[in-house]
Tab-separated table of C-alpha atoms in Angstrom:
chain	number	residue	atom	x	y	z
F	84	UNK	CA	-0.883	2.716	16.313
F	85	UNK	CA	-4.085	4.551	17.197
F	86	UNK	CA	-7.164	2.569	16.385
F	87	UNK	CA	-10.342	4.020	14.954
F	88	UNK	CA	-12.351	1.956	17.416
F	89	UNK	CA	-10.319	3.560	20.207
F	90	UNK	CA	-11.178	6.978	18.786
F	91	UNK	CA	-14.848	5.981	18.768
F	92	UNK	CA	-14.633	4.980	22.419
F	93	UNK	CA	-12.902	8.255	23.266
F	94	UNK	CA	-15.551	10.251	21.377
F	95	UNK	CA	-18.595	8.373	22.700
F	96	UNK	CA	-20.228	9.210	26.025
F	97	UNK	CA	-22.033	6.806	28.381
F	98	UNK	CA	-25.539	6.251	27.083
F	99	UNK	CA	-24.574	6.722	23.404
F	100	UNK	CA	-25.473	3.989	20.938
F	101	UNK	CA	-23.136	2.623	18.283
F	102	UNK	CA	-25.043	1.949	15.046
F	103	UNK	CA	-23.667	-0.498	12.491
F	104	UNK	CA	-25.235	-2.003	9.395
F	105	UNK	CA	-24.187	-5.606	10.108
F	106	UNK	CA	-22.214	-7.240	12.934
F	107	UNK	CA	-19.252	-8.320	10.817
F	108	UNK	CA	-18.673	-4.689	9.823
F	109	UNK	CA	-17.504	-4.170	13.402
F	110	UNK	CA	-15.782	-7.431	14.320
F	111	UNK	CA	-13.357	-9.830	12.698
F	112	UNK	CA	-14.623	-13.170	13.946
F	113	UNK	CA	-16.462	-15.248	16.497
F	114	UNK	CA	-14.165	-14.702	19.479
F	115	UNK	CA	-13.897	-11.029	18.733
F	116	UNK	CA	-17.637	-10.372	19.142
F	117	UNK	CA	-17.709	-11.058	22.871
F	118	UNK	CA	-14.674	-8.805	23.400
F	119	UNK	CA	-16.423	-5.951	21.576
F	120	UNK	CA	-19.595	-6.455	23.615
F	121	UNK	CA	-17.555	-6.365	26.843
F	122	UNK	CA	-15.777	-3.158	25.792
F	123	UNK	CA	-19.074	-1.485	24.860
F	124	UNK	CA	-20.624	-2.590	28.180
F	125	UNK	CA	-17.599	-1.351	30.127
F	126	UNK	CA	-17.998	2.087	28.544
F	127	UNK	CA	-21.819	1.943	28.984
F	128	UNK	CA	-22.463	2.192	25.245
F	129	UNK	CA	-25.436	0.691	23.448
F	130	UNK	CA	-25.193	-1.253	20.210
F	131	UNK	CA	-27.754	-1.232	17.396
F	132	UNK	CA	-27.288	-3.606	14.464
F	133	UNK	CA	-29.558	-2.783	11.543
F	134	UNK	CA	-29.239	-5.867	9.274
F	135	UNK	CA	-28.533	-9.571	9.575
F	136	UNK	CA	-29.273	-12.172	12.227
F	137	UNK	CA	-28.003	-10.003	15.075
F	138	UNK	CA	-30.466	-7.202	14.327
F	139	UNK	CA	-33.272	-9.024	16.166
F	140	UNK	CA	-31.228	-9.637	19.322
F	141	UNK	CA	-30.660	-7.590	22.450
F	142	UNK	CA	-26.909	-7.991	22.821
F	143	UNK	CA	-26.831	-5.881	25.972
F	144	UNK	CA	-28.787	-8.283	28.226
F	145	UNK	CA	-26.709	-8.948	31.347
F	146	UNK	CA	-27.209	-10.753	34.629
F	147	UNK	CA	-28.605	-8.289	37.222
F	148	UNK	CA	-26.182	-9.274	40.012
F	149	UNK	CA	-22.968	-10.255	38.237
F	150	UNK	CA	-23.216	-7.927	35.247
F	151	UNK	CA	-22.013	-10.772	33.011
F	152	UNK	CA	-23.473	-11.269	29.557
F	153	UNK	CA	-26.378	-13.697	29.834
F	154	UNK	CA	-25.507	-17.284	28.919
F	155	UNK	CA	-28.296	-17.419	26.351
F	156	UNK	CA	-27.007	-14.238	24.687
F	157	UNK	CA	-23.447	-15.647	24.635
F	158	UNK	CA	-24.706	-18.888	23.131
F	159	UNK	CA	-26.751	-17.126	20.438
F	160	UNK	CA	-23.914	-14.716	19.609
F	161	UNK	CA	-21.401	-17.542	19.279
F	162	UNK	CA	-23.791	-19.714	17.268
F	163	UNK	CA	-24.791	-16.949	14.855
F	164	UNK	CA	-21.209	-15.764	14.509
F	165	UNK	CA	-20.007	-19.298	13.766
F	166	UNK	CA	-22.785	-19.699	11.186
F	167	UNK	CA	-21.789	-16.379	9.610
F	168	UNK	CA	-18.128	-17.419	9.445
F	169	UNK	CA	-19.120	-20.761	7.943
F	170	UNK	CA	-21.230	-18.996	5.315
F	171	UNK	CA	-18.375	-16.663	4.364
F	172	UNK	CA	-15.855	-19.530	4.269
F	173	UNK	CA	-18.137	-21.655	2.078
F	174	UNK	CA	-18.755	-18.713	-0.224
F	175	UNK	CA	-15.000	-18.126	-0.507
F	176	UNK	CA	-14.394	-21.840	-1.236
F	177	UNK	CA	-17.152	-21.951	-3.867
F	178	UNK	CA	-15.775	-18.825	-5.529
F	179	UNK	CA	-12.289	-20.329	-5.557
F	180	UNK	CA	-13.594	-23.644	-6.946
F	181	UNK	CA	-15.546	-21.803	-9.646
F	182	UNK	CA	-12.506	-19.778	-10.664
F	183	UNK	CA	-10.354	-22.926	-10.846
F	184	UNK	CA	-13.013	-24.718	-12.948
F	185	UNK	CA	-13.252	-21.758	-15.323
F	186	UNK	CA	-9.466	-21.585	-15.516
F	187	UNK	CA	-9.303	-25.304	-16.374
F	188	UNK	CA	-11.677	-24.624	-19.296
F	189	UNK	CA	-9.407	-21.828	-20.462
F	190	UNK	CA	-11.487	-18.937	-19.136
F	191	UNK	CA	-9.564	-16.334	-17.235
F	192	UNK	CA	-12.545	-14.774	-15.432
F	193	UNK	CA	-13.365	-11.115	-15.020
F	194	UNK	CA	-13.958	-8.682	-17.833
F	195	UNK	CA	-12.779	-9.494	-21.301
F	196	UNK	CA	-9.800	-7.340	-22.240
F	197	UNK	CA	-10.600	-4.361	-24.433
F	198	UNK	CA	-7.427	-4.926	-26.399
F	199	UNK	CA	-8.038	-8.292	-28.047
F	200	UNK	CA	-5.362	-10.954	-28.300
F	201	UNK	CA	-4.958	-10.132	-31.991
F	202	UNK	CA	-4.307	-6.449	-31.233
F	203	UNK	CA	-2.249	-7.149	-28.095
F	204	UNK	CA	0.773	-8.441	-30.021
F	205	UNK	CA	0.872	-5.299	-32.161
F	206	UNK	CA	0.368	-3.048	-29.117
F	207	UNK	CA	3.152	-4.785	-27.188
F	208	UNK	CA	5.556	-4.574	-30.134
F	209	UNK	CA	4.798	-0.879	-30.651
F	210	UNK	CA	5.251	-0.190	-26.924
F	211	UNK	CA	8.630	-1.953	-26.922
F	212	UNK	CA	9.615	0.144	-29.950
F	213	UNK	CA	9.003	3.289	-27.900
F	214	UNK	CA	5.454	4.363	-28.743
F	215	UNK	CA	3.715	6.066	-25.838
F	216	UNK	CA	0.663	4.649	-24.109
F	217	UNK	CA	-1.376	7.719	-25.104
F	218	UNK	CA	-0.392	7.356	-28.771
F	219	UNK	CA	-1.262	3.652	-28.762
F	220	UNK	CA	-4.628	4.421	-27.143
F	221	UNK	CA	-5.434	6.952	-29.901
F	222	UNK	CA	-4.305	4.577	-32.645
F	223	UNK	CA	-6.406	1.642	-31.386
F	224	UNK	CA	-9.313	3.816	-30.201
F	225	UNK	CA	-9.229	2.516	-26.618
F	226	UNK	CA	-8.461	4.032	-23.233
F	227	UNK	CA	-4.941	4.430	-21.890
F	228	UNK	CA	-5.920	2.028	-19.102
F	229	UNK	CA	-6.705	-0.673	-21.696
F	230	UNK	CA	-3.258	-0.183	-23.224
F	231	UNK	CA	-1.626	-0.269	-19.766
F	232	UNK	CA	-3.413	-3.568	-19.097
F	233	UNK	CA	-2.173	-5.029	-22.405
F	234	UNK	CA	1.447	-4.059	-21.647
F	235	UNK	CA	1.311	-4.312	-17.837
F	236	UNK	CA	4.121	-6.860	-17.565
F	237	UNK	CA	6.352	-4.566	-19.637
F	238	UNK	CA	5.869	-1.487	-17.454
F	239	UNK	CA	8.908	-0.456	-15.369
F	240	UNK	CA	7.128	-0.709	-12.007
F	241	UNK	CA	6.074	-4.291	-12.799
F	242	UNK	CA	9.503	-5.517	-13.882
F	243	UNK	CA	11.216	-3.803	-10.929
F	244	UNK	CA	8.866	-5.356	-8.367
F	245	UNK	CA	9.775	-8.544	-6.563
F	246	UNK	CA	7.755	-11.300	-8.248
F	247	UNK	CA	7.700	-13.510	-5.119
F	248	UNK	CA	6.580	-10.795	-2.687
F	249	UNK	CA	3.181	-11.412	-1.095
F	250	UNK	CA	0.340	-9.141	-2.104
F	251	UNK	CA	-0.265	-6.262	0.311
F	252	UNK	CA	-3.017	-6.829	2.862
F	253	UNK	CA	-6.284	-5.241	1.828
F	254	UNK	CA	-8.182	-3.174	4.342
F	255	UNK	CA	-11.829	-3.814	5.041
F	256	UNK	CA	-14.143	-1.016	3.923
F	257	UNK	CA	-17.179	-0.195	6.001
F	258	UNK	CA	-20.360	0.152	4.043
F	259	UNK	CA	-21.998	2.806	6.198
F	260	UNK	CA	-21.981	6.591	6.254
F	261	UNK	CA	-21.377	9.002	9.094
F	262	UNK	CA	-19.057	9.699	11.966
F	263	UNK	CA	-19.367	6.234	13.492
F	264	UNK	CA	-18.131	4.657	10.262
F	265	UNK	CA	-15.154	7.008	10.287
F	266	UNK	CA	-14.243	5.753	13.745
F	267	UNK	CA	-14.767	2.104	12.864
F	268	UNK	CA	-12.572	2.064	9.779
F	269	UNK	CA	-9.294	0.294	10.536
F	270	UNK	CA	-10.510	-0.687	14.007
F	271	UNK	CA	-8.002	-2.580	16.126
F	272	UNK	CA	-9.852	-4.013	19.080
F	273	UNK	CA	-7.062	-6.224	20.450
F	274	UNK	CA	-5.618	-3.284	22.410
F	275	UNK	CA	-9.016	-2.443	23.873
F	276	UNK	CA	-10.192	-5.886	24.987
F	277	UNK	CA	-10.573	-6.198	28.760
F	278	UNK	CA	-7.747	-8.075	30.376
F	279	UNK	CA	-8.623	-11.470	31.829
């Protein structure tokens, strides 16, 4: 599989600078950051981070004789990355806890359905009797998507799908414009990390 990060490295020339909005748009986790910095250094590429804790740091500072990343830079990168991971994990846990608490109270979360529970029974019965989604949408003065949501478990693609199959993995979307973002989407840095 060709990685977008690999394409970026192929496209970039020594002396170019990679611009990203925030460090975690480029890397997956704490250990990954140092690998990315090593790859960028190897290819003599600069790195400019525009937002977040890393934006105030010079991540290119290296020892003049050994060329290794300075210990203080490594420490700060690992500390800030760990703090960022902790923040995201806590946010995920709080979101999950909030959803469970709302669910325990009987709230489903998200938007309220356009087709109310009172209408849903009639819509489902009419759909099972053969009425089309478009006709039901016109009758109830809602969108076809609202009708599809009300009858989603009755749709052929839902009933044919394996109920126990895990959800497909979602890709991470970069929130930045331009050619660099195109190269960074779907980045797979494991193949590019320097061998120890």
